[in-house]
CSV table of C-alpha atoms in Angstrom, one decimal:
chain,number,residue,atom,x,y,z
A,23,UNK,CA,-10.9,22.6,-10.9
A,24,UNK,CA,-10.3,19.4,-9.2
A,25,UNK,CA,-7.5,17.5,-8.0
A,26,UNK,CA,-8.3,13.3,-7.8
A,27,UNK,CA,-6.9,10.7,-6.0
A,28,UNK,CA,-6.9,7.2,-7.0
A,29,UNK,CA,-6.0,4.1,-4.9
A,30,UNK,CA,-5.7,1.0,-7.1
A,31,UNK,CA,-5.5,-2.0,-3.8
A,32,UNK,CA,-5.6,-5.6,-4.0
A,33,UNK,CA,-9.0,-5.8,-2.5
A,34,UNK,CA,-10.6,-2.1,-3.0
A,35,UNK,CA,-10.6,0.8,-4.9
A,36,UNK,CA,-10.7,4.3,-3.2
A,37,UNK,CA,-10.6,7.6,-4.9
A,38,UNK,CA,-10.8,11.4,-3.2
A,39,UNK,CA,-10.7,15.3,-4.3
A,40,UNK,CA,-7.6,16.8,-2.7
A,41,UNK,CA,-8.5,20.0,-1.7
A,42,UNK,CA,-5.3,21.2,0.0
A,43,UNK,CA,-1.6,20.8,-0.6
A,44,UNK,CA,-0.4,21.9,2.9
A,45,UNK,CA,-1.7,20.3,5.0
A,46,UNK,CA,-2.8,17.5,2.4
A,47,UNK,CA,-6.5,17.3,2.9
A,48,UNK,CA,-8.8,15.3,1.2
A,49,UNK,CA,-12.5,15.2,0.4
A,50,UNK,CA,-15.3,13.3,-1.0
A,51,UNK,CA,-13.7,9.7,-0.2
A,52,UNK,CA,-15.4,6.8,-2.1
A,53,UNK,CA,-14.1,3.3,-1.7
A,54,UNK,CA,-15.4,0.1,-3.4
A,55,UNK,CA,-14.4,-3.4,-3.6
A,56,UNK,CA,-12.9,-4.9,-6.8
A,57,UNK,CA,-15.1,-6.9,-8.5
A,58,UNK,CA,-14.0,-10.1,-10.0
A,59,UNK,CA,-15.1,-9.1,-13.9
A,60,UNK,CA,-15.2,-5.2,-15.2
A,61,UNK,CA,-13.0,-4.4,-13.0
A,62,UNK,CA,-12.2,-1.0,-14.8
A,63,UNK,CA,-15.8,-0.3,-15.3
A,64,UNK,CA,-15.9,-0.1,-11.6
A,65,UNK,CA,-12.8,2.3,-11.1
A,66,UNK,CA,-14.0,4.5,-13.9
A,67,UNK,CA,-17.6,4.7,-11.9
A,68,UNK,CA,-15.9,5.4,-8.5
A,69,UNK,CA,-13.7,8.3,-10.3
A,70,UNK,CA,-17.1,9.6,-11.7
A,71,UNK,CA,-19.0,9.6,-8.7
A,72,UNK,CA,-16.0,11.3,-6.6
A,73,UNK,CA,-15.9,14.3,-9.2
A,74,UNK,CA,-19.6,14.5,-9.0
A,75,UNK,CA,-19.7,14.7,-5.4
A,76,UNK,CA,-17.3,17.7,-5.8
A,77,UNK,CA,-19.8,19.0,-8.7
A,78,UNK,CA,-22.4,18.8,-6.5
A,79,UNK,CA,-20.8,20.9,-3.4
A,80,UNK,CA,-19.5,23.5,-5.8
A,81,UNK,CA,-22.7,23.8,-7.3
A,82,UNK,CA,-21.2,23.5,-10.7
A,83,UNK,CA,-19.4,20.7,-12.8
A,84,UNK,CA,-15.9,20.4,-12.3
A,85,UNK,CA,-12.7,20.2,-14.4
A,86,UNK,CA,-10.2,17.5,-13.4
A,87,UNK,CA,-6.9,19.2,-14.2
A,88,UNK,CA,-4.6,16.3,-12.2
A,89,UNK,CA,-4.7,13.0,-10.8
A,90,UNK,CA,-2.6,10.8,-9.1
A,91,UNK,CA,-2.9,7.1,-9.0
A,92,UNK,CA,-0.8,5.0,-6.6
A,93,UNK,CA,-1.5,1.5,-7.7
A,94,UNK,CA,-0.8,-2.0,-6.6
A,95,UNK,CA,2.2,-3.4,-8.2
A,96,UNK,CA,3.9,-4.7,-10.0
A,97,UNK,CA,3.8,-1.4,-12.3
A,98,UNK,CA,5.3,-0.6,-15.5
A,99,UNK,CA,6.1,3.1,-15.2
A,100,UNK,CA,7.3,3.6,-18.9
A,101,UNK,CA,4.0,2.0,-20.3
A,102,UNK,CA,1.5,3.4,-17.8
A,103,UNK,CA,0.4,-0.2,-16.9
A,104,UNK,CA,0.0,-1.9,-13.6
A,105,UNK,CA,-0.5,-6.0,-13.2
A,106,UNK,CA,-1.9,-6.4,-9.4
A,107,UNK,CA,-1.2,-10.2,-8.5
A,108,UNK,CA,-4.4,-10.4,-6.7
A,109,UNK,CA,-6.7,-9.1,-9.3
A,110,UNK,CA,-6.6,-11.4,-12.0
A,111,UNK,CA,-8.3,-9.3,-14.5
A,112,UNK,CA,-5.4,-7.3,-14.6
A,113,UNK,CA,-2.5,-9.7,-13.9
A,114,UNK,CA,-1.5,-9.3,-17.6
A,115,UNK,CA,-1.1,-5.9,-17.1
A,116,UNK,CA,-3.8,-3.1,-17.5
A,117,UNK,CA,-3.0,0.3,-19.2
A,118,UNK,CA,-4.3,2.4,-16.5
A,119,UNK,CA,-2.9,6.0,-17.3
A,120,UNK,CA,-4.3,5.5,-20.8
A,121,UNK,CA,-7.7,4.8,-19.5
A,122,UNK,CA,-7.5,7.5,-17.0
A,123,UNK,CA,-6.3,10.0,-19.6
A,124,UNK,CA,-9.3,8.8,-21.8
A,125,UNK,CA,-11.8,9.9,-18.7
A,126,UNK,CA,-9.8,13.0,-18.1
A,127,UNK,CA,-8.5,14.1,-21.1
A,128,UNK,CA,-7.1,17.4,-19.8
A,129,UNK,CA,-6.1,16.4,-16.8
A,130,UNK,CA,-1.9,15.4,-16.1
A,131,UNK,CA,-1.4,12.0,-14.6
A,132,UNK,CA,0.9,11.2,-12.0
A,133,UNK,CA,1.7,7.3,-11.3
A,134,UNK,CA,3.0,5.0,-9.0
A,135,UNK,CA,3.4,1.7,-7.3
A,136,UNK,CA,1.3,1.6,-4.2
A,137,UNK,CA,4.2,1.5,-1.9
A,138,UNK,CA,5.8,4.8,-3.3
A,139,UNK,CA,3.0,6.6,-2.5
A,140,UNK,CA,2.4,5.4,0.8
A,141,UNK,CA,6.2,6.6,1.5
A,142,UNK,CA,5.6,9.6,0.4
A,143,UNK,CA,2.5,10.2,2.8
A,144,UNK,CA,4.3,8.9,5.5
A,145,UNK,CA,7.2,11.2,4.3
A,146,UNK,CA,4.8,14.4,4.2
A,147,UNK,CA,2.9,13.6,7.2
A,148,UNK,CA,3.7,10.3,8.9
A,149,UNK,CA,6.0,8.8,10.6
A,150,UNK,CA,9.0,9.6,8.3
A,151,UNK,CA,9.0,13.5,8.4
A,152,UNK,CA,12.5,14.3,9.1
A,153,UNK,CA,13.8,10.9,8.4
A,154,UNK,CA,16.7,10.9,5.7
A,155,UNK,CA,16.3,7.1,5.0
A,156,UNK,CA,13.5,5.1,5.8
A,157,UNK,CA,10.9,2.5,5.0
A,158,UNK,CA,6.8,2.7,4.7
A,159,UNK,CA,5.4,-0.8,4.5
A,160,UNK,CA,1.7,-1.6,4.2
A,161,UNK,CA,0.6,-5.1,5.9
A,162,UNK,CA,-3.0,-5.7,4.8
A,163,UNK,CA,-4.5,-8.3,2.3
A,164,UNK,CA,-1.0,-8.1,0.6
A,165,UNK,CA,2.5,-6.4,1.7
A,166,UNK,CA,4.2,-3.6,0.1
A,167,UNK,CA,6.6,-0.8,0.6
A,168,UNK,CA,8.2,1.9,-0.4
A,169,UNK,CA,11.6,3.6,0.2
A,170,UNK,CA,13.2,7.2,1.4
A,171,UNK,CA,16.6,7.7,0.2
A,172,UNK,CA,17.9,10.5,1.0
A,173,UNK,CA,15.0,12.9,1.2
A,174,UNK,CA,13.2,11.5,-1.3
A,175,UNK,CA,11.1,8.2,-2.9
A,176,UNK,CA,13.1,5.9,-4.5
A,177,UNK,CA,11.6,4.5,-7.8
A,178,UNK,CA,13.6,2.3,-9.1
A,179,UNK,CA,14.6,1.0,-12.4
A,180,UNK,CA,10.7,-0.2,-13.6
A,181,UNK,CA,8.9,1.9,-10.6
A,182,UNK,CA,9.0,-1.3,-8.0
A,183,UNK,CA,11.1,-0.5,-5.4
A,184,UNK,CA,10.1,-0.9,-2.1
A,185,UNK,CA,8.2,-4.3,-3.2
A,186,UNK,CA,9.6,-5.7,0.3
A,187,UNK,CA,6.5,-7.9,0.6
A,188,UNK,CA,8.6,-10.3,-1.7
A,189,UNK,CA,11.3,-10.4,0.6
A,190,UNK,CA,12.0,-14.2,1.2
A,191,UNK,CA,12.0,-15.5,5.0
A,192,UNK,CA,13.5,-18.4,6.5
A,193,UNK,CA,11.5,-21.4,7.6
A,194,UNK,CA,8.0,-21.1,5.4
A,195,UNK,CA,8.1,-22.4,2.2
A,196,UNK,CA,4.8,-21.2,1.2
A,197,UNK,CA,4.0,-20.9,-2.4
A,198,UNK,CA,3.0,-17.0,-3.2
A,199,UNK,CA,1.1,-15.2,-5.8
A,200,UNK,CA,4.0,-14.2,-7.3
A,201,UNK,CA,5.0,-17.5,-8.3
A,202,UNK,CA,8.2,-17.8,-5.5
A,203,UNK,CA,8.3,-19.5,-2.7
A,204,UNK,CA,8.8,-18.4,0.7
A,205,UNK,CA,7.7,-14.6,0.2
A,206,UNK,CA,6.9,-12.9,3.5
A,207,UNK,CA,3.9,-11.7,1.9
A,208,UNK,CA,2.6,-15.5,1.7
A,209,UNK,CA,3.3,-15.8,5.6
A,210,UNK,CA,2.4,-12.7,7.1
A,211,UNK,CA,-0.2,-10.8,5.3
A,212,UNK,CA,-3.9,-10.9,6.4
A,213,UNK,CA,-5.0,-13.0,3.8
A,214,UNK,CA,-2.4,-15.3,4.1
A,215,UNK,CA,-2.1,-15.7,8.0
A,216,UNK,CA,-6.1,-16.3,7.9
A,217,UNK,CA,-5.8,-19.2,5.3
A,218,UNK,CA,-3.0,-20.7,7.3
A,219,UNK,CA,-5.2,-20.3,10.4
A,220,UNK,CA,-8.2,-21.8,8.7
A,221,UNK,CA,-6.1,-24.8,7.4
A,222,UNK,CA,-5.2,-25.2,11.4
A,223,UNK,CA,-9.2,-25.6,12.1
A,224,UNK,CA,-10.0,-22.4,12.7
A,225,UNK,CA,-13.5,-21.2,11.7
A,226,UNK,CA,-13.2,-17.7,10.8
A,227,UNK,CA,-12.6,-15.7,7.6
A,228,UNK,CA,-10.6,-12.3,7.7
A,229,UNK,CA,-7.5,-10.8,8.8
A,230,UNK,CA,-9.5,-8.4,11.2
A,231,UNK,CA,-11.6,-11.2,12.5
A,232,UNK,CA,-8.4,-13.4,13.3
A,233,UNK,CA,-7.0,-10.4,15.0
A,234,UNK,CA,-10.1,-10.4,17.0
A,235,UNK,CA,-9.7,-13.9,17.9
A,236,UNK,CA,-6.5,-13.8,18.9
A,237,UNK,CA,-7.0,-10.9,21.1
A,238,UNK,CA,-9.7,-12.9,22.7
A,239,UNK,CA,-7.2,-15.4,23.3
A,240,UNK,CA,-7.8,-18.3,20.7
A,241,UNK,CA,-5.0,-20.5,20.3
A,242,UNK,CA,-4.5,-21.1,16.7
A,243,UNK,CA,-5.3,-17.5,15.9
A,244,UNK,CA,-2.4,-16.4,18.4
A,245,UNK,CA,-0.3,-18.8,16.8
A,246,UNK,CA,-1.1,-17.2,13.3
A,247,UNK,CA,-0.2,-14.0,14.6
A,248,UNK,CA,2.9,-15.2,16.3
A,249,UNK,CA,4.0,-16.5,12.6
A,250,UNK,CA,3.1,-13.5,10.9
A,251,UNK,CA,5.0,-11.3,13.2
A,252,UNK,CA,8.1,-13.2,13.3
A,253,UNK,CA,7.9,-13.5,9.7
A,254,UNK,CA,7.7,-9.6,9.5
A,255,UNK,CA,10.4,-8.9,11.7
A,256,UNK,CA,12.5,-11.0,9.8
A,257,UNK,CA,11.8,-9.0,6.6
A,258,UNK,CA,12.4,-5.8,8.3
A,259,UNK,CA,16.0,-6.8,9.4
A,260,UNK,CA,16.8,-7.6,6.2
A,261,UNK,CA,15.7,-4.8,4.4
A,262,UNK,CA,17.0,-2.4,6.9
A,263,UNK,CA,20.3,-3.7,6.7
A,264,UNK,CA,20.3,-3.8,3.1
A,265,UNK,CA,19.1,0.0,2.8
A,266,UNK,CA,20.8,1.4,5.6
A,267,UNK,CA,17.5,3.0,7.2
A,268,UNK,CA,17.0,3.8,11.2
A,269,UNK,CA,13.1,3.9,10.5
A,270,UNK,CA,10.4,1.8,9.6
A,271,UNK,CA,6.5,2.7,9.5
A,272,UNK,CA,4.1,-0.2,9.4
A,273,UNK,CA,0.2,0.6,8.3
A,274,UNK,CA,-2.4,-1.0,7.3
A,275,UNK,CA,-5.4,-3.0,8.5
A,276,UNK,CA,-3.5,-5.9,9.6
A,277,UNK,CA,-0.8,-3.9,11.2
A,278,UNK,CA,-4.2,-2.8,13.8
A,279,UNK,CA,-3.9,-6.2,15.1
A,280,UNK,CA,-2.1,-5.4,18.6
A,281,UNK,CA,-0.1,-7.1,20.6
A,282,UNK,CA,-0.5,-10.9,19.2
A,283,UNK,CA,1.2,-9.1,15.8
A,284,UNK,CA,3.7,-6.6,17.4
A,285,UNK,CA,5.4,-8.5,20.0
A,286,UNK,CA,6.6,-11.0,17.8
A,287,UNK,CA,7.6,-9.0,15.1
A,288,UNK,CA,9.6,-6.7,17.4
A,289,UNK,CA,11.4,-9.7,19.1
A,290,UNK,CA,12.5,-10.8,15.9
A,291,UNK,CA,13.6,-7.5,14.7
A,292,UNK,CA,15.8,-7.6,18.0
A,293,UNK,CA,16.9,-10.7,17.3
A,294,UNK,CA,17.9,-10.3,13.7
A,295,UNK,CA,18.8,-6.7,13.3
A,296,UNK,CA,22.0,-6.9,15.2
A,297,UNK,CA,24.3,-4.9,12.9
A,298,UNK,CA,26.0,-1.7,14.6
A,299,UNK,CA,24.4,0.7,11.9
A,300,UNK,CA,21.5,-0.3,13.3
A,301,UNK,CA,21.2,-0.1,16.7
A,302,UNK,CA,19.1,3.0,16.5
A,303,UNK,CA,16.5,1.3,14.1
A,304,UNK,CA,12.9,2.0,15.3
A,305,UNK,CA,9.7,0.2,14.2
A,306,UNK,CA,6.6,2.4,14.3
A,307,UNK,CA,2.9,1.5,13.5
A,308,UNK,CA,1.9,4.5,11.1
A,309,UNK,CA,0.0,7.4,12.2
A,310,UNK,CA,-2.1,7.6,9.6
A,311,UNK,CA,-5.1,6.3,10.6
A,312,UNK,CA,-7.2,6.0,7.4
A,313,UNK,CA,-5.9,5.8,3.7
A,314,UNK,CA,-2.2,6.6,3.4
A,315,UNK,CA,-1.7,5.0,0.2
A,316,UNK,CA,-4.7,7.4,-1.1
A,317,UNK,CA,-3.5,10.3,1.1
A,318,UNK,CA,0.2,9.3,-1.2
A,319,UNK,CA,-1.8,9.0,-4.5
A,320,UNK,CA,-3.2,12.8,-3.5
A,321,UNK,CA,0.5,14.0,-3.2
A,322,UNK,CA,1.6,12.4,-6.1
A,323,UNK,CA,-1.1,15.0,-8.0
A,324,UNK,CA,-0.5,17.9,-5.8
A,325,UNK,CA,3.4,17.5,-5.8
A,326,UNK,CA,3.9,16.7,-10.0
A,327,UNK,CA,6.2,13.7,-8.4
A,328,UNK,CA,6.3,10.2,-10.5
A,329,UNK,CA,4.6,11.3,-13.7
A,330,UNK,CA,4.3,8.3,-16.2
A,331,UNK,CA,5.8,9.3,-19.6
A,332,UNK,CA,4.0,6.4,-21.2
A,333,UNK,CA,0.1,6.0,-21.4
A,334,UNK,CA,0.2,2.4,-22.7
A,335,UNK,CA,-0.9,3.1,-26.8
């Protein structure tokens, strides 16, 4: 028997086998880039490879008993579908629960937006352990989040609670992929920051390259990370005041950019989070260094949380 975890990200899919619930342990982790076409084919092949690896490890074919799916949103929990903004082929909604159920007809499927899975991972094994109310954020090619309230993950009416990437930040009227203007994701994600830097004359490509350039002293890269960090601090301050939380944990590849990002982020929080009940607010870098959302997807499968009542059929 096998329990699978699937992370549907903006640019990558990741899958693994959860072999233990306490502590949560993942094996046979595989990742693949999201292709421009044949998106589900790539995802299905990834899951098949992980199951095959688990079978090779045990010397026999394994039966999948549960699958935890954490998907970039927006999602529709009732329909079991996801419509990631950065996956054009799925932007009108893809019935991922039905597709996974067809692949593993005997498995119990648990489905949530990636931010909720991230919050669950941080609450189980990361920086939100023991916290009554907190926010987990990922800052990577996009920006997402999940909320812990009264010791549990908050899902919201449609399953999209915690979409902090679409908090509007002042000062930058930048068009966002969601159709809005001024979302923090449009300013402070790795993709957005790199795009802005290239428009200013920087010659690199990715958010990681931008971070390396900033640490090497490149003027444009430093400005791009300062801009992103300030916007993130503004968004965190707004979220903290709205949710009445005292801890925010930030992970994701772009969050590893070091002082050029974190110094302006913390300065913006100090400037804007001034209400009395926010005096104890702490903003921390995630302790989960590899695949927090995938860990959260495994937690969905092993805990039975956020089971989707629909399968899109």
